[in-house]
Short mmCIF file of C-alpha atoms and ligand atoms in Angstrom, two decimals:
data_model
loop_
_atom_site.label_atom_id
_atom_site.label_comp_id
_atom_site.label_asym_id
_atom_site.label_seq_id
_atom_site.Cartn_x
_atom_site.Cartn_y
_atom_site.Cartn_z
CA MET A 1 0.00 0.00 0.00
CA VAL A 2 1.49 3.27 -1.00
CA LEU A 3 2.50 6.50 0.51
CA ASP A 4 1.15 8.70 -2.25
CA GLN A 5 -2.35 7.66 -1.28
CA VAL A 6 -2.19 10.67 1.01
CA ASN A 7 -2.81 12.72 -2.13
CA ASN A 8 -6.53 12.16 -1.92
CA LEU A 9 -6.60 14.13 1.33
CA SER A 10 -6.55 17.89 1.52
CA VAL A 11 -2.90 18.78 1.98
CA SER A 12 -2.61 22.32 3.28
CA THR A 13 1.15 22.61 2.79
CA GLU A 14 3.69 20.14 1.47
CA LYS A 15 4.40 18.76 4.92
CA ILE A 16 1.04 19.12 6.66
CA LEU A 17 -1.89 16.78 6.05
CA ASP A 18 -5.38 17.62 7.25
CA CYS A 19 -7.86 14.99 8.41
CA ASP A 20 -10.71 14.41 10.87
CA LEU A 21 -9.39 11.18 12.36
CA ALA A 22 -5.81 9.86 12.62
CA ILE A 23 -5.70 6.18 13.62
CA VAL A 24 -2.30 5.16 14.97
CA GLY A 25 -1.88 1.40 14.40
CA GLY A 26 -3.17 -0.57 11.41
CA GLY A 27 -3.61 -3.86 13.28
CA ILE A 28 -6.99 -5.59 13.21
CA VAL A 29 -8.55 -3.19 15.72
CA GLY A 30 -7.40 0.06 14.08
CA THR A 31 -8.33 -1.18 10.60
CA THR A 32 -11.75 -2.30 11.87
CA LEU A 33 -12.43 1.25 13.06
CA ALA A 34 -11.53 2.67 9.63
CA SER A 35 -13.63 -0.02 7.88
CA ALA A 36 -16.64 0.81 10.05
CA LEU A 37 -16.34 4.43 8.88
CA LYS A 38 -15.97 3.64 5.17
CA HIS A 39 -18.00 6.14 3.11
CA SER A 40 -18.84 8.10 6.28
CA GLY A 41 -17.53 11.37 4.87
CA ILE A 42 -15.01 11.48 7.75
CA LYS A 43 -11.47 11.96 6.44
CA ILE A 44 -9.25 9.26 7.95
CA ILE A 45 -5.52 8.57 7.90
CA ILE A 46 -4.22 5.26 9.27
CA ILE A 47 -0.57 5.28 10.29
CA GLU A 48 1.04 1.85 10.49
CA ALA A 49 4.68 1.21 11.38
CA LYS A 50 5.07 -2.02 9.37
CA PRO A 51 4.53 -2.52 5.63
CA LEU A 52 0.95 -3.72 5.23
CA GLU A 53 1.88 -7.22 4.05
CA LEU A 54 4.12 -7.64 7.09
CA ALA A 55 1.47 -6.33 9.49
CA ALA A 56 -0.90 -8.96 8.09
CA ALA A 57 1.67 -11.77 8.11
CA ARG A 58 1.56 -12.43 11.89
CA ARG A 59 1.20 -16.17 12.59
CA GLN A 60 -1.61 -16.07 15.11
CA ALA A 61 -5.20 -17.27 15.21
CA TYR A 62 -8.01 -16.03 17.43
CA ALA A 63 -11.26 -17.35 18.82
CA PHE A 64 -13.69 -15.00 17.17
CA SER A 65 -17.00 -14.34 18.91
CA LEU A 66 -20.46 -14.40 17.31
CA LEU A 67 -20.65 -10.66 18.00
CA SER A 68 -17.39 -9.98 16.13
CA GLY A 69 -18.85 -11.90 13.17
CA ARG A 70 -22.01 -9.78 13.32
CA ILE A 71 -19.99 -6.55 13.47
CA TYR A 72 -18.08 -7.58 10.34
CA GLU A 73 -21.35 -8.54 8.67
CA GLY A 74 -22.68 -5.04 9.48
CA ILE A 75 -19.51 -3.47 8.11
CA GLY A 76 -19.88 -5.52 4.90
CA VAL A 77 -16.57 -7.43 5.02
CA TRP A 78 -17.79 -10.74 6.49
CA GLN A 79 -18.29 -12.46 3.13
CA LYS A 80 -14.54 -12.03 2.49
CA ILE A 81 -13.66 -13.59 5.87
CA PHE A 82 -16.30 -16.23 6.54
CA PRO A 83 -15.34 -18.81 3.84
CA ASN A 84 -11.73 -18.92 5.07
CA ILE A 85 -12.17 -19.45 8.80
CA ALA A 86 -13.15 -22.36 11.05
CA LYS A 87 -16.56 -22.53 12.69
CA PHE A 88 -17.24 -24.38 15.91
CA ARG A 89 -20.51 -25.90 17.06
CA GLN A 90 -19.47 -27.04 20.51
CA ILE A 91 -17.41 -25.66 23.40
CA ARG A 92 -16.12 -28.05 26.04
CA LEU A 93 -14.83 -26.97 29.44
CA SER A 94 -13.09 -29.49 31.66
CA ASP A 95 -11.02 -29.54 34.82
CA ALA A 96 -7.84 -31.56 34.15
CA ASP A 97 -8.71 -35.28 34.15
CA TYR A 98 -12.03 -34.86 35.98
CA PRO A 99 -14.47 -36.76 33.71
CA LYS A 100 -17.45 -34.38 34.03
CA ILE A 101 -17.26 -32.03 31.05
CA VAL A 102 -19.40 -28.94 30.48
CA LYS A 103 -20.66 -29.01 26.90
CA PHE A 104 -22.10 -25.91 25.27
CA GLN A 105 -23.98 -26.70 22.08
CA THR A 106 -25.61 -24.70 19.29
CA LYS A 107 -29.07 -25.65 20.55
CA ASP A 108 -28.31 -23.74 23.79
CA LEU A 109 -28.28 -20.51 21.76
CA ASN A 110 -30.46 -21.52 18.79
CA ASP A 111 -27.65 -20.46 16.50
CA GLU A 112 -25.86 -22.32 13.72
CA TYR A 113 -22.42 -21.85 15.35
CA LEU A 114 -21.03 -20.95 18.77
CA GLY A 115 -18.06 -19.08 17.34
CA TYR A 116 -15.25 -19.00 14.82
CA VAL A 117 -11.48 -19.26 14.69
CA ALA A 118 -9.81 -16.78 12.39
CA GLU A 119 -6.17 -16.43 11.37
CA HIS A 120 -4.65 -12.95 11.64
CA ASN A 121 -3.69 -12.71 7.96
CA ILE A 122 -7.17 -13.70 6.74
CA VAL A 123 -8.89 -10.98 8.78
CA LEU A 124 -6.37 -8.17 8.34
CA THR A 125 -5.92 -8.75 4.59
CA ALA A 126 -9.72 -8.74 4.09
CA LEU A 127 -9.98 -5.44 6.01
CA GLN A 128 -7.06 -3.88 4.12
CA GLU A 129 -8.67 -4.82 0.79
CA PHE A 130 -12.06 -3.60 1.97
CA ILE A 131 -10.80 -0.04 2.48
CA ALA A 132 -8.36 0.07 -0.45
CA ASP A 133 -9.34 2.76 -2.97
CA CYS A 134 -11.81 4.27 -0.54
CA ASP A 135 -12.17 8.05 -0.99
CA ASN A 136 -12.19 9.01 2.67
CA ILE A 137 -9.44 6.64 3.94
CA SER A 138 -5.69 6.80 3.33
CA TRP A 139 -2.67 4.94 4.68
CA LEU A 140 0.69 6.28 5.79
CA CYS A 141 2.66 3.08 5.78
CA PRO A 142 5.29 2.10 6.72
CA ALA A 143 5.38 5.17 8.92
CA GLU A 144 5.90 5.68 12.61
CA VAL A 145 4.30 8.22 14.88
CA THR A 146 7.04 9.91 16.89
CA GLU A 147 5.17 12.64 18.78
CA VAL A 148 1.66 14.00 19.34
CA GLU A 149 0.73 17.48 20.50
CA TYR A 150 -2.77 18.23 21.74
CA GLN A 151 -4.37 21.66 21.37
CA ASP A 152 -7.93 22.73 22.22
CA ALA A 153 -9.36 22.43 18.71
CA PHE A 154 -7.03 19.87 17.10
CA ALA A 155 -4.04 17.59 17.59
CA THR A 156 -0.81 17.47 15.60
CA VAL A 157 0.73 14.08 14.91
CA LYS A 158 4.38 13.93 13.89
CA VAL A 159 5.15 11.00 11.58
CA ASN A 160 8.47 9.61 10.41
CA ILE A 161 8.40 8.12 6.91
CA ASN A 162 11.76 6.71 5.88
CA GLY A 163 13.57 9.50 7.72
CA ALA A 164 11.31 12.27 6.36
CA GLU A 165 8.93 14.04 8.69
CA LYS A 166 5.24 14.77 8.02
CA LEU A 167 2.70 16.49 10.24
CA ILE A 168 -0.94 15.51 10.45
CA LYS A 169 -3.46 17.99 11.79
CA THR A 170 -6.52 16.14 13.04
CA LYS A 171 -9.65 16.58 15.14
CA LEU A 172 -9.13 13.22 16.81
CA VAL A 173 -6.24 10.80 17.40
CA VAL A 174 -7.13 7.16 18.07
CA GLY A 175 -4.45 5.02 19.70
CA ALA A 176 -4.81 1.49 18.29
CA ASP A 177 -1.10 0.82 18.68
CA GLY A 178 -1.24 -2.26 20.89
CA ALA A 179 -0.38 -3.16 24.46
CA ARG A 180 2.80 -1.05 24.61
CA SER A 181 0.97 1.96 23.19
CA ARG A 182 3.22 4.99 22.99
CA ILE A 183 0.17 7.13 22.26
CA ARG A 184 -1.13 6.15 25.72
CA GLN A 185 2.24 6.75 27.40
CA TRP A 186 2.82 10.15 25.77
CA ALA A 187 -0.66 11.25 26.91
CA GLY A 188 0.33 10.35 30.49
CA ILE A 189 -2.57 7.91 30.86
CA LYS A 190 -1.92 5.55 33.75
CA THR A 191 -2.70 1.85 33.70
CA GLY A 192 -3.69 -0.61 36.43
CA GLY A 193 -3.22 -4.37 36.44
CA TRP A 194 -0.59 -7.04 36.89
CA LYS A 195 1.63 -9.51 35.14
CA TYR A 196 0.72 -13.16 35.73
CA TRP A 197 3.07 -15.84 36.95
CA GLN A 198 2.35 -17.59 33.67
CA SER A 199 3.28 -17.39 29.98
CA CYS A 200 1.49 -18.90 27.00
CA VAL A 201 3.00 -21.09 24.35
CA ALA A 202 0.96 -20.65 21.14
CA PHE A 203 1.35 -22.93 18.12
CA THR A 204 -0.51 -24.77 15.34
CA ILE A 205 -0.79 -28.53 14.91
CA LYS A 206 -2.22 -30.89 12.33
CA HIS A 207 -4.17 -33.82 13.69
CA THR A 208 -6.04 -36.92 12.56
CA ALA A 209 -9.25 -36.63 14.63
CA PRO A 210 -12.30 -36.97 12.32
CA GLN A 211 -14.21 -34.10 13.95
CA ASN A 212 -12.83 -30.55 13.86
CA ASP A 213 -15.65 -28.29 15.03
CA ILE A 214 -15.16 -28.27 18.79
CA ALA A 215 -13.34 -25.65 20.87
CA PHE A 216 -11.83 -26.98 24.12
CA GLU A 217 -10.71 -25.17 27.22
CA ARG A 218 -9.03 -27.61 29.55
CA PHE A 219 -7.95 -26.25 32.92
CA TRP A 220 -4.78 -27.68 34.45
CA SER A 221 -3.42 -26.61 37.81
CA THR A 222 -0.46 -25.09 35.92
CA GLY A 223 -2.78 -23.03 33.69
CA PRO A 224 -5.52 -23.35 31.06
CA MET A 225 -5.06 -24.94 27.64
CA GLY A 226 -7.22 -23.68 24.77
CA VAL A 227 -7.61 -25.83 21.65
CA LEU A 228 -9.25 -24.07 18.71
CA PRO A 229 -10.13 -25.75 15.40
CA LEU A 230 -8.67 -24.33 12.16
CA PRO A 231 -9.46 -25.24 8.54
CA GLY A 232 -7.57 -28.23 7.11
CA ASN A 233 -7.60 -30.46 10.21
CA ARG A 234 -5.40 -28.03 12.09
CA CYS A 235 -5.76 -26.58 15.58
CA GLN A 236 -4.39 -23.48 17.23
CA ILE A 237 -3.32 -24.28 20.78
CA VAL A 238 -2.63 -21.76 23.53
CA TRP A 239 -1.03 -23.57 26.45
CA THR A 240 -0.53 -21.56 29.65
CA ASN A 241 2.12 -22.57 32.19
CA PRO A 242 4.32 -20.96 34.83
CA HIS A 243 7.10 -19.01 33.04
CA ALA A 244 9.89 -21.58 33.39
CA GLU A 245 7.70 -24.50 32.29
CA ALA A 246 6.36 -22.49 29.34
CA LYS A 247 9.93 -21.70 28.27
CA ASN A 248 10.78 -25.37 28.60
CA LEU A 249 7.78 -26.32 26.42
CA GLN A 250 8.93 -23.85 23.80
CA THR A 251 12.45 -25.26 23.55
CA MET A 252 12.07 -28.98 24.29
CA ASP A 253 12.64 -31.59 21.62
CA GLU A 254 9.69 -31.77 19.18
CA GLY A 255 8.96 -35.47 19.76
CA GLU A 256 8.90 -35.04 23.53
CA PHE A 257 6.72 -31.93 23.14
CA LEU A 258 4.15 -33.73 20.96
CA SER A 259 3.96 -36.69 23.29
CA LYS A 260 3.37 -34.36 26.26
CA LEU A 261 0.76 -32.48 24.24
CA SER A 262 -1.02 -35.72 23.34
CA GLN A 263 -1.16 -36.57 27.04
CA TYR A 264 -2.56 -33.13 27.97
CA THR A 265 -5.19 -33.23 25.19
CA GLY A 266 -6.27 -36.70 26.39
CA GLY A 267 -5.32 -38.33 23.05
CA LEU A 268 -8.54 -36.83 21.58
CA LEU A 269 -6.83 -35.36 18.53
CA GLY A 270 -5.18 -38.59 17.29
CA LYS A 271 -1.77 -38.32 15.68
CA LEU A 272 -0.22 -34.85 16.04
CA GLU A 273 2.16 -32.90 13.82
CA LEU A 274 3.61 -29.51 14.74
CA VAL A 275 3.19 -27.12 11.78
CA SER A 276 4.32 -23.79 13.24
CA ASP A 277 6.89 -22.30 15.58
CA ARG A 278 6.12 -22.36 19.29
CA LEU A 279 5.69 -18.70 20.24
CA LEU A 280 6.01 -17.54 23.82
CA PHE A 281 3.83 -14.73 25.26
CA PRO A 282 3.97 -13.45 28.83
CA VAL A 283 0.46 -12.86 30.15
CA GLN A 284 -0.84 -9.65 31.70
CA LEU A 285 -4.03 -7.95 32.79
CA MET A 286 -4.15 -4.23 32.13
CA GLN A 287 -6.82 -1.55 32.05
CA CYS A 288 -6.26 2.20 31.50
CA ASP A 289 -7.42 4.73 34.08
CA ARG A 290 -9.19 6.51 31.27
CA TYR A 291 -9.85 5.65 27.64
CA VAL A 292 -10.25 9.22 26.44
CA GLN A 293 -9.16 12.79 26.82
CA SER A 294 -9.85 15.80 24.65
CA ARG A 295 -8.76 14.85 21.04
CA LEU A 296 -7.71 11.29 22.01
CA ALA A 297 -9.36 7.87 22.36
CA LEU A 298 -7.71 4.49 22.99
CA ILE A 299 -9.05 1.21 21.61
CA GLY A 300 -8.03 -2.47 21.67
CA ASP A 301 -4.88 -3.58 23.48
CA ALA A 302 -3.81 0.05 23.83
CA ALA A 303 -6.67 0.42 26.35
CA HIS A 304 -6.82 -3.05 27.96
CA CYS A 305 -5.27 -6.53 27.89
CA CYS A 306 -6.56 -9.74 29.44
CA HIS A 307 -5.52 -13.32 30.05
CA PRO A 308 -6.00 -15.32 26.83
CA VAL A 309 -8.22 -17.87 28.64
CA GLY A 310 -11.59 -17.68 26.92
CA GLY A 311 -10.12 -15.90 23.86
CA GLN A 312 -11.58 -12.45 24.52
CA GLY A 313 -8.83 -9.80 23.93
CA LEU A 314 -9.25 -9.11 20.23
CA ASN A 315 -13.03 -9.46 20.46
CA LEU A 316 -13.12 -6.65 23.02
CA GLY A 317 -11.01 -4.51 20.69
CA ILE A 318 -13.34 -5.13 17.73
CA ARG A 319 -16.26 -4.12 19.94
CA ASP A 320 -14.40 -0.94 21.02
CA ALA A 321 -13.85 -0.08 17.35
CA ALA A 322 -17.53 -0.62 16.43
CA SER A 323 -18.73 1.41 19.44
CA LEU A 324 -16.34 4.31 18.82
CA ALA A 325 -17.24 4.33 15.11
CA GLN A 326 -20.91 4.67 16.04
CA ILE A 327 -20.24 7.58 18.40
CA ILE A 328 -17.97 9.39 15.94
CA GLN A 329 -20.47 8.88 13.11
CA GLU A 330 -23.34 10.23 15.22
CA ALA A 331 -21.29 13.32 16.17
CA HIS A 332 -20.33 13.89 12.52
CA THR A 333 -23.95 13.57 11.35
CA LEU A 334 -25.10 16.07 13.97
CA GLY A 335 -22.29 18.45 13.03
CA SER A 336 -20.73 18.12 16.52
CA ASP A 337 -17.02 18.02 17.25
CA LEU A 338 -15.99 14.35 17.02
CA GLY A 339 -12.82 14.92 19.05
CA SER A 340 -14.36 16.80 21.97
CA LEU A 341 -14.21 15.27 25.42
CA ASN A 342 -17.99 15.50 25.58
CA THR A 343 -18.35 13.21 22.55
CA LEU A 344 -15.61 10.81 23.59
CA LYS A 345 -16.93 10.38 27.13
CA HIS A 346 -19.87 8.44 25.61
CA TYR A 347 -17.41 5.89 24.25
CA GLU A 348 -15.60 5.53 27.57
CA ALA A 349 -18.86 5.18 29.52
CA TRP A 350 -19.98 2.45 27.12
CA ARG A 351 -16.85 0.35 26.88
CA LYS A 352 -14.75 0.74 30.04
CA ARG A 353 -17.14 -1.02 32.40
CA GLU A 354 -18.02 -3.78 29.92
CA ASN A 355 -14.33 -4.49 29.30
CA LEU A 356 -13.61 -4.56 33.04
CA ALA A 357 -16.27 -7.25 33.51
CA ILE A 358 -14.58 -9.51 30.93
CA LEU A 359 -11.11 -8.80 32.35
CA GLY A 360 -12.44 -9.81 35.77
CA PHE A 361 -14.13 -12.93 34.37
CA SER A 362 -10.94 -14.15 32.63
CA ASP A 363 -8.89 -13.43 35.77
CA PHE A 364 -11.40 -15.37 37.91
CA LEU A 365 -11.24 -18.37 35.54
CA ASP A 366 -7.46 -18.48 35.62
CA ARG A 367 -7.18 -18.11 39.41
CA ALA A 368 -10.00 -20.51 40.26
CA PHE A 369 -8.55 -23.30 38.12
CA SER A 370 -4.77 -22.77 38.26
CA ASN A 371 -4.25 -24.39 41.64
CA ASN A 372 -4.58 -27.68 43.51
CA TRP A 373 -6.01 -26.34 46.77
CA LEU A 374 -8.58 -28.98 47.75
CA PRO A 375 -11.47 -26.69 48.86
CA MET A 376 -11.10 -24.79 45.59
CA VAL A 377 -10.96 -28.02 43.58
CA ILE A 378 -14.23 -29.16 45.21
CA LEU A 379 -15.88 -25.77 44.71
CA ARG A 380 -14.96 -25.40 41.05
CA ARG A 381 -16.01 -28.95 40.21
CA LEU A 382 -19.33 -28.25 41.88
CA GLY A 383 -19.45 -25.04 39.82
CA LEU A 384 -18.88 -26.99 36.60
CA TRP A 385 -21.62 -29.44 37.56
CA ILE A 386 -24.06 -26.56 38.19
CA LEU A 387 -23.02 -24.92 34.91
CA GLN A 388 -23.76 -28.12 32.98
CA TYR A 389 -27.20 -28.74 34.48
CA PHE A 390 -28.57 -25.28 35.39
CA GLN A 391 -29.63 -23.99 31.98
CA PRO A 392 -30.08 -20.24 32.81
CA LEU A 393 -26.51 -20.07 34.15
CA LYS A 394 -25.23 -22.01 31.15
CA ILE A 395 -26.92 -19.61 28.74
CA PHE A 396 -25.63 -16.59 30.70
CA ALA A 397 -22.03 -17.92 30.51
CA LEU A 398 -22.41 -18.74 26.82
CA LYS A 399 -23.76 -15.28 26.01
CA LEU A 400 -20.86 -13.72 27.90
CA MET A 401 -18.32 -15.80 25.95
CA THR A 402 -19.95 -15.17 22.57
CA GLY A 403 -20.23 -11.40 23.10
CA LEU A 404 -24.03 -11.43 23.26
CA LYS A 405 -24.16 -9.71 26.68
CA GLY A 406 -23.81 -5.97 27.08
CA ARG A 407 -24.77 -3.13 24.76
CA THR A 408 -24.71 -4.16 21.11
CA PRO A 409 -23.18 -1.71 18.61
CA GLN A 410 -25.61 -0.58 15.90
CA LEU A 411 -23.48 -2.30 13.24
CA ALA A 412 -24.25 -5.70 14.76
CA ARG A 413 -28.02 -5.09 14.92
CA TYR A 414 -29.65 -6.12 11.68
C1 FAD B 1 -1.23 -16.17 23.13
C2 FAD B 1 -2.36 -15.25 22.85
C3 FAD B 1 -3.55 -15.76 22.37
C4 FAD B 1 -4.64 -14.91 22.13
N1 FAD B 1 -5.80 -15.46 21.67
C5 FAD B 1 -6.87 -14.65 21.48
C6 FAD B 1 -8.11 -15.20 21.02
O1 FAD B 1 -8.26 -16.41 20.84
N2 FAD B 1 -9.16 -14.35 20.83
C7 FAD B 1 -9.04 -13.00 21.05
O2 FAD B 1 -10.03 -12.27 20.88
N3 FAD B 1 -7.87 -12.45 21.45
C8 FAD B 1 -6.80 -13.23 21.67
N4 FAD B 1 -5.61 -12.69 22.08
C9 FAD B 1 -5.49 -11.21 22.23
C10 FAD B 1 -5.17 -10.53 20.87
O3 FAD B 1 -3.99 -11.08 20.34
C11 FAD B 1 -5.01 -9.02 21.04
O4 FAD B 1 -6.07 -8.54 21.84
C12 FAD B 1 -5.06 -8.31 19.67
O5 FAD B 1 -4.07 -8.81 18.82
C13 FAD B 1 -4.87 -6.79 19.85
O6 FAD B 1 -5.02 -6.16 18.61
P1 FAD B 1 -4.68 -4.60 18.42
O7 FAD B 1 -5.02 -4.28 16.99
O8 FAD B 1 -5.31 -3.80 19.52
O9 FAD B 1 -3.11 -4.47 18.65
P2 FAD B 1 -1.90 -5.05 17.78
O10 FAD B 1 -2.28 -6.32 17.10
O11 FAD B 1 -0.73 -5.08 18.69
O12 FAD B 1 -1.69 -3.95 16.63
C14 FAD B 1 -1.04 -2.71 16.88
C15 FAD B 1 -0.52 -2.16 15.56
O13 FAD B 1 0.01 -0.85 15.80
C16 FAD B 1 1.24 -0.68 15.09
N5 FAD B 1 2.02 0.35 15.82
C17 FAD B 1 2.51 0.30 17.08
N6 FAD B 1 3.14 1.44 17.40
C18 FAD B 1 3.04 2.26 16.33
C19 FAD B 1 3.50 3.60 16.03
N7 FAD B 1 4.18 4.36 16.94
N8 FAD B 1 3.23 4.14 14.80
C20 FAD B 1 2.54 3.41 13.90
N9 FAD B 1 2.09 2.15 14.12
C21 FAD B 1 2.34 1.58 15.31
C22 FAD B 1 1.86 -2.08 15.13
O14 FAD B 1 2.79 -2.26 14.09
C23 FAD B 1 0.62 -2.98 14.98
O15 FAD B 1 0.33 -3.29 13.63
C24 FAD B 1 -4.51 -13.51 22.35
C25 FAD B 1 -3.31 -12.98 22.82
C26 FAD B 1 -2.25 -13.85 23.08
C27 FAD B 1 -0.96 -13.27 23.59
#
């Protein structure tokens, strides 16, 4: 994607670009925000540090909620994504080797699927193509934001493009620049949270099990293990362990690793073959003190991060993007200032509390299951039993996991 795309924006001098919205970070969350505002009449520049192909090339797959699917359907990009992702019809929760398994099925929700598993490159490439050649959206890429200055009526974003400097004058800056957001740090926004005693090893396997439409979350006392189906009899596995054990899993001999994996997946997947690197991620919980200030809003991992148990992080970010798009669009239609604190407070009030609930839920799951303390073992197994047989609780938990609780963005209501 090319630099001279900035030409379709009003350039007031050679070095200064004018726009309504500057999105810093062209990951899935930032690009979703731009896609949701396609043809809105709002002039948008997305600034992404990596070349677009490289940004999309990340080897990761995500559990994708029903709500995220509906948001993409509302945006109009779902038909590009849906054929290339896995769909699951069952979710199974189990506590180590305890034989009682909680099974969530499509009939519990009266839906065709309970969720999807999407690879990073499939989603981000579809979004990039969706907004290519769009009159109101331009990329600065590869380009890095090096400084932002906030004034009352606008913000100025300094961008480095191959050593050359450009300035963007904008009504609103959106930080979608990930967990280590510099946009957040430069604005002096504080964060709360903690680092876990665990890391995740994430990888892809091929297997020989005949069925590949079930998502598993198996809780071991060392940490949860998520097994997500992918097209082509593959699975994405996210295996949480204390740091040293996770590091050991990453580096141990492949044969030994696969035999341990087979044991921890209960042999359910048949013969296993490792088809990716084993990537190591430390795990953290983080929430910003505030999501907004005058001329600035944070979305996605820039605003919050959670434990990967339950596969919620990206889904929260997609929901942030859809909610913020709605608020910005409404302000633009009414002729209000889309970067004013007044406007942006609506976004914060909507999303901060909802995100906190999911952060708390994922933290509770990890803490309740990652131990061998007998009273807790008894309590959680009782909890699983109740979850399996008490239908209202089961449906509540399922709606929470699939994103069907909380306020639904307009884009997902059709
Ligand atoms: C092991 C693991 C498994 C996970 N599994 C799931 C799952 O199953 N389901 C789920 O929903 N979530 C999952 N998550 C969480 C998910 O990965 C994140 O929530 C998501 O990737 C965040 O997306 P983002 O767009 O906010 O940030 P990022 O993906 O980090 O994108 C930020 C972008 O900003 C760019 N950038 C950064 N700084 C600058 C700058 N100064 N100038 C310009 N550009 C910049 C970067 O190049 C990048 O492209 C998982 C996380 C982990 C670690």
